[in-house]
XYZ file of N, CA and C in Angstrom:
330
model
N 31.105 -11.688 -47.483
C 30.805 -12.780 -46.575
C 31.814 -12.824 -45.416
N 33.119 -12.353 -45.493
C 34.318 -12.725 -44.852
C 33.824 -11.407 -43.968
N 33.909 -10.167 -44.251
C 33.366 -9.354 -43.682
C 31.650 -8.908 -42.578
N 30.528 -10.218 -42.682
C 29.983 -10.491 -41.752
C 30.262 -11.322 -40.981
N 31.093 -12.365 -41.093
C 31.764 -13.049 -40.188
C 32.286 -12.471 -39.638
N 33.046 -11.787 -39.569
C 34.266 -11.179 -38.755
C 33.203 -10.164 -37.731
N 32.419 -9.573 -38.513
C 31.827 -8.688 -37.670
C 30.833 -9.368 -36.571
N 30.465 -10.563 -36.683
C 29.809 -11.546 -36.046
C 30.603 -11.983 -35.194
N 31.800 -12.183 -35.237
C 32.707 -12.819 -34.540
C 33.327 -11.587 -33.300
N 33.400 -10.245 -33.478
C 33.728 -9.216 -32.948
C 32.380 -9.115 -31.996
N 31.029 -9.162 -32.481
C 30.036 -9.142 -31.577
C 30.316 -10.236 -30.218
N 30.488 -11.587 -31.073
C 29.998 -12.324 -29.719
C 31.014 -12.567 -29.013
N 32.805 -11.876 -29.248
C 33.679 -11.594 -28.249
C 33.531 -10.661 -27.158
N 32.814 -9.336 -27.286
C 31.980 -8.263 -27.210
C 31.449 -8.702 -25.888
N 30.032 -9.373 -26.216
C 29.111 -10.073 -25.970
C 29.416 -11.110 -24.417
N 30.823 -11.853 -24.863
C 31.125 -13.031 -23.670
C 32.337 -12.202 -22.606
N 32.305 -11.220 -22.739
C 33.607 -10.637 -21.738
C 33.062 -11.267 -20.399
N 34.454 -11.162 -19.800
C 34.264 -11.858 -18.446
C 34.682 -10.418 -17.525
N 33.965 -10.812 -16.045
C 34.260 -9.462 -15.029
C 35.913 -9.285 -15.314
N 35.855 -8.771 -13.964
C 37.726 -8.226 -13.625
C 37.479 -9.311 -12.939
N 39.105 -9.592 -12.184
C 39.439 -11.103 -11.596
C 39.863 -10.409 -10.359
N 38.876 -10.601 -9.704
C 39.094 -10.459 -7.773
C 40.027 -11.505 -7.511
N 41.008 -11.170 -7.347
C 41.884 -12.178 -5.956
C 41.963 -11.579 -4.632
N 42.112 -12.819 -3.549
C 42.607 -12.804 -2.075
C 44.127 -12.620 -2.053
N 43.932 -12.098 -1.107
C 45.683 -11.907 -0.817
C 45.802 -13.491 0.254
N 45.985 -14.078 -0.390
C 46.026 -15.598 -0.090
C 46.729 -16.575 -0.711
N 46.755 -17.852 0.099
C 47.414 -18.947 -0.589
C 47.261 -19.059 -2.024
N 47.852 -19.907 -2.892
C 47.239 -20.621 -3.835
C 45.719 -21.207 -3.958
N 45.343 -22.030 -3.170
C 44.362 -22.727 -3.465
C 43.039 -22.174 -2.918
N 43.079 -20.843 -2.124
C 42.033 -20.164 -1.648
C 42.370 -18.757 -2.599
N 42.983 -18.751 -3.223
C 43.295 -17.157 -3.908
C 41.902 -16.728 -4.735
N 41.510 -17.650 -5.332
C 40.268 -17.663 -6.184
C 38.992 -17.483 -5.774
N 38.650 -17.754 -4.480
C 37.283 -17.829 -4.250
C 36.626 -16.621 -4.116
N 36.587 -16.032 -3.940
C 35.909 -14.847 -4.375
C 35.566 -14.885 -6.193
N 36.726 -15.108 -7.087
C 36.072 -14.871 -8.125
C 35.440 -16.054 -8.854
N 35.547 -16.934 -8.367
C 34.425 -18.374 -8.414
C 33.050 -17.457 -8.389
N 32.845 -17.185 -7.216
C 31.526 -16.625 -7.023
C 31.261 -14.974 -7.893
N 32.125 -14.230 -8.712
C 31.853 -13.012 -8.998
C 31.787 -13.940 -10.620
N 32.423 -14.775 -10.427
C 31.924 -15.505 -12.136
C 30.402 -15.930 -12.165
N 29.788 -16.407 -11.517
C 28.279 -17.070 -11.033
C 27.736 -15.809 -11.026
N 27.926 -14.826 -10.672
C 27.120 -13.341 -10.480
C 26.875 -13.479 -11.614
N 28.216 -13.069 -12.496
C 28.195 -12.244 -13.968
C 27.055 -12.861 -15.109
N 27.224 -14.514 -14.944
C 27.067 -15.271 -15.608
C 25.168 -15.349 -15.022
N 25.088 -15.282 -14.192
C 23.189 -14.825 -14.003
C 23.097 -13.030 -13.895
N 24.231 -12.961 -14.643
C 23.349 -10.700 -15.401
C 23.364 -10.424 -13.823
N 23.722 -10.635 -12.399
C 23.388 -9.543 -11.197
C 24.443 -8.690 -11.314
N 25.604 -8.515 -11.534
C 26.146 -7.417 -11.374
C 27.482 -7.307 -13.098
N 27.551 -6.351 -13.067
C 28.715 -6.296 -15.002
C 30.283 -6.592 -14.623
N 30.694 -5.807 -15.789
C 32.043 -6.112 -15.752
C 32.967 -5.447 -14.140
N 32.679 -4.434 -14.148
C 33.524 -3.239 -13.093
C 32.433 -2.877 -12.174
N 31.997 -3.828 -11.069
C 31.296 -3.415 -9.853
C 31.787 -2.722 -8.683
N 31.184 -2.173 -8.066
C 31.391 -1.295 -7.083
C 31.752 -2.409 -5.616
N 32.903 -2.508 -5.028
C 33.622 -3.319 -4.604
C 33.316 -2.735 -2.565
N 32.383 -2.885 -1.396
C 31.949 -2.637 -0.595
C 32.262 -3.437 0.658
N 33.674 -3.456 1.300
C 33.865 -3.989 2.522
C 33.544 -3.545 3.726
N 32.939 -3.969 4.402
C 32.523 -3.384 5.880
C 31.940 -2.075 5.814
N 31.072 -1.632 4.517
C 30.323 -0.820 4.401
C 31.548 0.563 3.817
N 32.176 0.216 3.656
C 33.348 1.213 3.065
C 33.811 1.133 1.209
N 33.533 1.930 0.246
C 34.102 1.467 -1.134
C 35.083 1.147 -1.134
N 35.796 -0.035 -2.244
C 36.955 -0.344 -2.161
C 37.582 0.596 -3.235
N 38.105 0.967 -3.228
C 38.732 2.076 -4.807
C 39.808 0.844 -5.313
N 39.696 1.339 -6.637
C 40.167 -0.157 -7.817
C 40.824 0.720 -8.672
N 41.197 0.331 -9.741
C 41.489 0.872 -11.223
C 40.705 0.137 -11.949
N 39.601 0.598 -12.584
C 38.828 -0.379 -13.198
C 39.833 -0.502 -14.846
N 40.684 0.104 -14.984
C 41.159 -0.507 -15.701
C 42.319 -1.592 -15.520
N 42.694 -2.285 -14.733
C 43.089 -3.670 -14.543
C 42.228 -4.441 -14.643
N 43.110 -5.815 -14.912
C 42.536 -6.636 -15.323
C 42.671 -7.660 -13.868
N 43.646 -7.567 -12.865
C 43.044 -8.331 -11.901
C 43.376 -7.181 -10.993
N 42.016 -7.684 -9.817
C 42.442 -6.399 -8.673
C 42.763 -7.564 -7.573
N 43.331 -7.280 -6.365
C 44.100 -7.775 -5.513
C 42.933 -6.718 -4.417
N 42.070 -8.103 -3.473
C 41.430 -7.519 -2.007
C 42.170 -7.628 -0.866
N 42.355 -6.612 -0.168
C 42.628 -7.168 1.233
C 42.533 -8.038 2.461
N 41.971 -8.967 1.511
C 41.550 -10.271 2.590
C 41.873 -11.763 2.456
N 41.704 -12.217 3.124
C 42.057 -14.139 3.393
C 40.367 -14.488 3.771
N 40.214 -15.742 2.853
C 39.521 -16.360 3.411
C 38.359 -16.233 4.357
N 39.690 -16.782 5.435
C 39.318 -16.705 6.898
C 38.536 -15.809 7.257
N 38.888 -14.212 6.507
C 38.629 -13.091 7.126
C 36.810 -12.745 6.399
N 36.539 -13.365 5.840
C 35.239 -13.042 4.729
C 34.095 -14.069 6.019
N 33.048 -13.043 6.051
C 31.513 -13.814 6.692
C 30.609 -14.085 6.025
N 30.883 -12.824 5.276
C 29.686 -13.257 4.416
C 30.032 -11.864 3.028
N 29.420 -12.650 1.563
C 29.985 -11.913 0.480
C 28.335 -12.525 -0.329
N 27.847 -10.905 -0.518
C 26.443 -10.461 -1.109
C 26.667 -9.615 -2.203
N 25.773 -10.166 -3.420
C 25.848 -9.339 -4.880
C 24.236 -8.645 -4.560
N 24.744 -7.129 -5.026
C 23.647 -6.427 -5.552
C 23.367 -6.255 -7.280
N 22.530 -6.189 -7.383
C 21.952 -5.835 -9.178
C 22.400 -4.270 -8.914
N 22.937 -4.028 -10.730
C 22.918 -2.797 -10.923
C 21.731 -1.477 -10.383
N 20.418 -1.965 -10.421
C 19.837 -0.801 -10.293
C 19.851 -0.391 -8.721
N 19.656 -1.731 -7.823
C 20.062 -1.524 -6.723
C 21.089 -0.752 -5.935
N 22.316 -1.132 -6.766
C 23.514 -0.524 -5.859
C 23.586 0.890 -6.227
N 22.908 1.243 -7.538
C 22.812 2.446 -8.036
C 22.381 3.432 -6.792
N 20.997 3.218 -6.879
C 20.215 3.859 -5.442
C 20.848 3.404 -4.246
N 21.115 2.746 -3.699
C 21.716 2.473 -2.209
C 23.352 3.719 -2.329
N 24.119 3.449 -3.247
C 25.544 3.826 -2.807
C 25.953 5.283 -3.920
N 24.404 5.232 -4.833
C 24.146 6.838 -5.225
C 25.554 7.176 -6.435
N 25.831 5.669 -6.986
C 27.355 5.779 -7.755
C 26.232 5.505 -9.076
N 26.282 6.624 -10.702
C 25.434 6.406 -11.599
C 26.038 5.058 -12.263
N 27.637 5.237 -12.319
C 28.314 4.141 -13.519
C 28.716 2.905 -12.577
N 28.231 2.674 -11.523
C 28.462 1.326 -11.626
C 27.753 -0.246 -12.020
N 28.721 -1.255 -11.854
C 27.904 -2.390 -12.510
C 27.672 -3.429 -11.207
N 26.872 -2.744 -10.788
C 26.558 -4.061 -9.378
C 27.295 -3.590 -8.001
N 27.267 -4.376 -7.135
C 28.290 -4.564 -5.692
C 27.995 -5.392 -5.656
N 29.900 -6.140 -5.022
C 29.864 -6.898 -3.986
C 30.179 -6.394 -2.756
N 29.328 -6.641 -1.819
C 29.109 -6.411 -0.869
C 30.046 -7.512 -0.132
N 31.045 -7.444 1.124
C 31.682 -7.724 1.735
C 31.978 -7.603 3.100
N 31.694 -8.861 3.863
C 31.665 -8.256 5.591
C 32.394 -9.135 5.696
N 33.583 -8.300 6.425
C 34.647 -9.145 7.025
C 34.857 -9.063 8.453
N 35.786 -10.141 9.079
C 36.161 -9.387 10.720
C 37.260 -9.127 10.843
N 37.524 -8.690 10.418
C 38.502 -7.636 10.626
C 38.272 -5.665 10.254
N 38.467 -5.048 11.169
C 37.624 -3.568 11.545
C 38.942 -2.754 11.309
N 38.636 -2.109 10.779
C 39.964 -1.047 10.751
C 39.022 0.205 11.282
């Protein structure tokens, strides 16, 4: 009995993982917003744990093994921030293992 519990309990830890934690290179009280909104993705299934990260039409390269990644942006600098579904970003950006994009247009142009 102790032994389907546990294994029940290993599933639905499994089961509730949360994305990676996007931060802004920002204040305190704006540091988060981005992953406000990559929590709302996860949590309606559009994109998984380790998505394919797309600023100004450029990949962002990550370590998907961290647990928080750090973007190059403020706030200020974000226009607009769009989730793709996995199968989507699959075909558009031609990457097999990823879990979604966020898509990111900023103004600032390098």
């Amino acid at each position: 009995m102790q032994n389907s519990s546990l294994i029940l309990l290993s599933l639905f830890a499994i089961g509730c993982s949360n994305p990676k934690v996007f931060v802004l290179n920002e204040k305190e009280e704006s540091r988060y917003f981005v992953q406000r909104l990559v929590s709302t993705s996860f949590e309606k299934d559009l994109i998984g744990e380790s998505p394919l990260v797309v600023i100004n039409g450029t990949s962002f390269k990550y370590n998907k093994k961290q647990d928080t990644i750090l973007l190059p942006l403020k706030k200020l600098d974000i226009i607009t921030l769009d989730f793709l579904n996995k199968n989507s970003s699959r075909i558009i950006y031609n990457e097999k293992e990823n879990d979604g994009a966020i898509i990111i247009t900023s103004n600032i142009q390098k």
